[in-house]
mmCIF file of C-alpha atoms in Angstrom:
data_model
loop_
_atom_site.group_PDB
_atom_site.id
_atom_site.type_symbol
_atom_site.label_atom_id
_atom_site.label_comp_id
_atom_site.label_asym_id
_atom_site.label_seq_id
_atom_site.Cartn_x
_atom_site.Cartn_y
_atom_site.Cartn_z
ATOM 1 C CA UNK A 25 0.000 0.000 0.000
ATOM 2 C CA UNK A 26 1.414 3.359 -1.052
ATOM 3 C CA UNK A 27 1.527 5.907 1.760
ATOM 4 C CA UNK A 28 0.637 9.530 1.259
ATOM 5 C CA UNK A 29 3.661 11.830 1.267
ATOM 6 C CA UNK A 30 3.787 13.887 3.342
ATOM 7 C CA UNK A 31 1.686 11.937 5.836
ATOM 8 C CA UNK A 32 -1.611 13.434 6.949
ATOM 9 C CA UNK A 33 -1.621 14.711 10.521
ATOM 10 C CA UNK A 34 -5.046 15.331 12.011
ATOM 11 C CA UNK A 35 -5.585 17.774 14.858
ATOM 12 C CA UNK A 36 -8.870 18.488 16.629
ATOM 13 C CA UNK A 37 -10.349 22.017 16.684
ATOM 14 C CA UNK A 38 -7.957 23.403 14.097
ATOM 15 C CA UNK A 39 -7.965 25.334 10.856
ATOM 16 C CA UNK A 40 -6.806 23.449 7.758
ATOM 17 C CA UNK A 41 -5.746 24.551 4.293
ATOM 18 C CA UNK A 42 -6.763 21.850 1.802
ATOM 19 C CA UNK A 43 -5.975 21.361 -1.858
ATOM 20 C CA UNK A 44 -7.867 18.761 -3.889
ATOM 21 C CA UNK A 45 -6.576 18.057 -7.392
ATOM 22 C CA UNK A 46 -8.182 16.289 -10.317
ATOM 23 C CA UNK A 47 -6.605 13.160 -11.726
ATOM 24 C CA UNK A 48 -3.549 14.087 -13.811
ATOM 25 C CA UNK A 49 -4.611 17.721 -13.346
ATOM 26 C CA UNK A 50 -7.184 17.426 -16.123
ATOM 27 C CA UNK A 51 -9.397 20.518 -16.467
ATOM 28 C CA UNK A 52 -12.588 18.614 -15.704
ATOM 29 C CA UNK A 53 -14.417 21.529 -14.058
ATOM 30 C CA UNK A 54 -14.115 23.678 -17.160
ATOM 31 C CA UNK A 55 -17.575 25.287 -17.242
ATOM 32 C CA UNK A 56 -19.570 27.391 -14.801
ATOM 33 C CA UNK A 57 -22.114 24.583 -14.515
ATOM 34 C CA UNK A 58 -19.408 22.125 -13.465
ATOM 35 C CA UNK A 59 -17.885 24.593 -10.996
ATOM 36 C CA UNK A 60 -21.334 25.164 -9.425
ATOM 37 C CA UNK A 61 -21.689 21.390 -9.167
ATOM 38 C CA UNK A 62 -18.417 21.249 -7.213
ATOM 39 C CA UNK A 63 -19.487 24.201 -5.040
ATOM 40 C CA UNK A 64 -22.725 22.356 -4.202
ATOM 41 C CA UNK A 65 -20.691 19.291 -3.145
ATOM 42 C CA UNK A 66 -18.450 21.524 -0.988
ATOM 43 C CA UNK A 67 -21.476 23.186 0.638
ATOM 44 C CA UNK A 68 -23.090 19.804 1.295
ATOM 45 C CA UNK A 69 -19.909 18.489 2.940
ATOM 46 C CA UNK A 70 -19.612 21.623 5.095
ATOM 47 C CA UNK A 71 -23.265 21.482 6.140
ATOM 48 C CA UNK A 72 -23.146 17.787 7.069
ATOM 49 C CA UNK A 73 -19.796 17.993 8.897
ATOM 50 C CA UNK A 74 -20.425 20.952 11.167
ATOM 51 C CA UNK A 75 -17.152 22.487 9.983
ATOM 52 C CA UNK A 76 -16.787 26.224 9.360
ATOM 53 C CA UNK A 77 -15.736 27.293 5.869
ATOM 54 C CA UNK A 78 -13.391 30.304 6.041
ATOM 55 C CA UNK A 79 -12.431 30.509 2.362
ATOM 56 C CA UNK A 80 -12.544 28.631 -0.923
ATOM 57 C CA UNK A 81 -11.724 28.814 -4.616
ATOM 58 C CA UNK A 82 -12.691 26.440 -7.416
ATOM 59 C CA UNK A 83 -10.599 26.177 -10.580
ATOM 60 C CA UNK A 84 -10.763 23.793 -13.547
ATOM 61 C CA UNK A 85 -8.348 21.228 -12.121
ATOM 62 C CA UNK A 86 -8.310 21.861 -8.373
ATOM 63 C CA UNK A 87 -9.833 23.612 -5.427
ATOM 64 C CA UNK A 88 -8.461 25.161 -2.262
ATOM 65 C CA UNK A 89 -10.369 25.295 0.998
ATOM 66 C CA UNK A 90 -9.595 26.956 4.337
ATOM 67 C CA UNK A 91 -11.749 25.312 6.964
ATOM 68 C CA UNK A 92 -12.182 24.995 10.735
ATOM 69 C CA UNK A 93 -12.621 21.363 11.743
ATOM 70 C CA UNK A 94 -13.747 19.907 15.052
ATOM 71 C CA UNK A 95 -12.456 16.328 14.989
ATOM 72 C CA UNK A 96 -9.267 15.789 13.020
ATOM 73 C CA UNK A 97 -10.045 12.144 12.354
ATOM 74 C CA UNK A 98 -13.129 13.191 10.346
ATOM 75 C CA UNK A 99 -11.163 15.224 7.793
ATOM 76 C CA UNK A 100 -10.694 12.340 5.285
ATOM 77 C CA UNK A 101 -14.459 11.712 5.325
ATOM 78 C CA UNK A 102 -15.097 15.402 4.689
ATOM 79 C CA UNK A 103 -12.817 15.326 1.644
ATOM 80 C CA UNK A 104 -14.461 12.089 0.447
ATOM 81 C CA UNK A 105 -17.898 13.703 0.594
ATOM 82 C CA UNK A 106 -16.681 16.512 -1.666
ATOM 83 C CA UNK A 107 -14.768 14.365 -4.122
ATOM 84 C CA UNK A 108 -17.230 11.458 -4.149
ATOM 85 C CA UNK A 109 -20.350 13.535 -4.699
ATOM 86 C CA UNK A 110 -18.767 15.884 -7.234
ATOM 87 C CA UNK A 111 -17.111 13.019 -9.123
ATOM 88 C CA UNK A 112 -20.356 11.094 -9.504
ATOM 89 C CA UNK A 113 -22.313 14.187 -10.549
ATOM 90 C CA UNK A 114 -19.625 15.345 -12.984
ATOM 91 C CA UNK A 115 -19.440 11.928 -14.612
ATOM 92 C CA UNK A 116 -23.250 11.875 -14.985
ATOM 93 C CA UNK A 117 -23.153 15.314 -16.583
ATOM 94 C CA UNK A 118 -20.356 14.316 -18.969
ATOM 95 C CA UNK A 119 -21.793 10.850 -19.679
ATOM 96 C CA UNK A 120 -18.607 9.171 -18.444
ATOM 97 C CA UNK A 121 -19.562 6.789 -15.620
ATOM 98 C CA UNK A 122 -16.625 5.362 -13.703
ATOM 99 C CA UNK A 123 -14.090 7.919 -14.938
ATOM 100 C CA UNK A 124 -11.519 8.804 -12.293
ATOM 101 C CA UNK A 125 -12.043 12.464 -11.404
ATOM 102 C CA UNK A 126 -9.885 13.103 -8.335
ATOM 103 C CA UNK A 127 -6.295 12.216 -7.569
ATOM 104 C CA UNK A 128 -5.632 13.041 -3.926
ATOM 105 C CA UNK A 129 -5.621 15.898 -1.496
ATOM 106 C CA UNK A 130 -3.047 17.798 0.480
ATOM 107 C CA UNK A 131 -3.709 19.267 3.891
ATOM 108 C CA UNK A 132 -1.840 21.661 6.099
ATOM 109 C CA UNK A 133 -2.780 22.513 9.664
ATOM 110 C CA UNK A 134 -2.676 26.299 10.016
ATOM 111 C CA UNK A 135 0.017 27.288 12.528
ATOM 112 C CA UNK A 136 -0.917 30.822 13.555
ATOM 113 C CA UNK A 137 -2.825 33.969 12.599
ATOM 114 C CA UNK A 138 -0.282 35.042 9.995
ATOM 115 C CA UNK A 139 -0.320 31.600 8.367
ATOM 116 C CA UNK A 140 -4.139 31.721 8.312
ATOM 117 C CA UNK A 141 -4.338 35.052 6.500
ATOM 118 C CA UNK A 142 -1.536 34.296 4.045
ATOM 119 C CA UNK A 143 -3.394 31.135 3.045
ATOM 120 C CA UNK A 144 -6.715 32.974 2.818
ATOM 121 C CA UNK A 145 -5.084 35.551 0.549
ATOM 122 C CA UNK A 146 -3.527 32.757 -1.514
ATOM 123 C CA UNK A 147 -6.984 31.257 -2.019
ATOM 124 C CA UNK A 148 -8.400 34.597 -3.090
ATOM 125 C CA UNK A 149 -5.655 35.430 -5.570
ATOM 126 C CA UNK A 150 -5.492 31.912 -7.041
ATOM 127 C CA UNK A 151 -7.838 32.784 -9.894
ATOM 128 C CA UNK A 152 -5.426 35.589 -10.901
ATOM 129 C CA UNK A 153 -2.361 33.347 -10.460
ATOM 130 C CA UNK A 154 -3.832 30.829 -12.905
ATOM 131 C CA UNK A 155 -4.929 33.472 -15.403
ATOM 132 C CA UNK A 156 -8.706 33.161 -15.053
ATOM 133 C CA UNK A 157 -9.155 36.903 -14.409
ATOM 134 C CA UNK A 158 -7.030 39.994 -13.813
ATOM 135 C CA UNK A 159 -9.249 41.205 -10.967
ATOM 136 C CA UNK A 160 -10.275 38.879 -8.113
ATOM 137 C CA UNK A 161 -13.630 40.643 -7.756
ATOM 138 C CA UNK A 162 -14.642 39.361 -11.208
ATOM 139 C CA UNK A 163 -14.275 35.677 -10.351
ATOM 140 C CA UNK A 164 -17.482 33.966 -9.194
ATOM 141 C CA UNK A 165 -15.986 30.767 -7.787
ATOM 142 C CA UNK A 166 -14.189 32.135 -4.757
ATOM 143 C CA UNK A 167 -14.999 33.489 -1.304
ATOM 144 C CA UNK A 168 -13.250 36.782 -2.168
ATOM 145 C CA UNK A 169 -16.476 38.650 -2.908
ATOM 146 C CA UNK A 170 -18.047 37.301 0.308
ATOM 147 C CA UNK A 171 -15.176 38.865 2.276
ATOM 148 C CA UNK A 172 -15.562 42.188 0.494
ATOM 149 C CA UNK A 173 -19.302 42.188 1.262
ATOM 150 C CA UNK A 174 -18.864 41.108 4.888
ATOM 151 C CA UNK A 175 -15.673 42.966 5.866
ATOM 152 C CA UNK A 176 -15.372 45.704 3.229
ATOM 153 C CA UNK A 177 -12.810 46.404 0.515
ATOM 154 C CA UNK A 178 -10.592 48.383 2.892
ATOM 155 C CA UNK A 179 -10.263 45.394 5.262
ATOM 156 C CA UNK A 180 -9.529 43.009 2.375
ATOM 157 C CA UNK A 181 -6.885 45.347 0.928
ATOM 158 C CA UNK A 182 -5.252 45.743 4.353
ATOM 159 C CA UNK A 183 -5.253 41.967 4.801
ATOM 160 C CA UNK A 184 -3.342 41.587 1.519
ATOM 161 C CA UNK A 185 -0.893 44.297 2.577
ATOM 162 C CA UNK A 186 -0.234 42.763 5.996
ATOM 163 C CA UNK A 187 -0.125 39.123 4.845
ATOM 164 C CA UNK A 188 1.415 38.934 1.365
ATOM 165 C CA UNK A 189 0.830 35.828 -0.699
ATOM 166 C CA UNK A 190 3.460 33.125 -1.000
ATOM 167 C CA UNK A 191 3.461 30.064 -3.261
ATOM 168 C CA UNK A 192 2.025 26.928 -1.658
ATOM 169 C CA UNK A 193 2.654 24.596 -4.581
ATOM 170 C CA UNK A 194 3.443 21.100 -3.245
ATOM 171 C CA UNK A 195 7.149 20.281 -3.410
ATOM 172 C CA UNK A 196 8.411 18.006 -6.174
ATOM 173 C CA UNK A 197 7.947 14.346 -5.403
ATOM 174 C CA UNK A 198 5.193 14.969 -2.861
ATOM 175 C CA UNK A 199 2.351 14.844 -5.336
#
């Protein structure tokens, strides 16, 4: 049995940054309809887990989530609810039953306040990083606009100034 590298470490009552990638990074969620399908699976998993969703972004070949979990041991089930439900629904939509949709996921327990906000900012700018839009406020499949509505543009801009984005791409050989 192949072990996940790096190994998953599950902590209770913690914030986690998650990345879920499609199999061979195929752009399977390449339409708005498919992205909404994935968002519905994410919302369902959040609502049934009792977790708190801090931030999210959905792209064609992956998604990032920043979430507060209660029981660390339940994190794999949470991810399975997202990937299982979205994979089945996507394959129905595309008429490709049994196709492998997801590869694996990476998780990182958030260490402190700075780490939290850097990762939140990374999530929000990911649509710009990957060339989907030039302005984060134009992208529908992200929590960025929710933060602007809830906290205001000034708060969001200050958050980016105080916690600049770094690259969280998994290291070579860890995928």
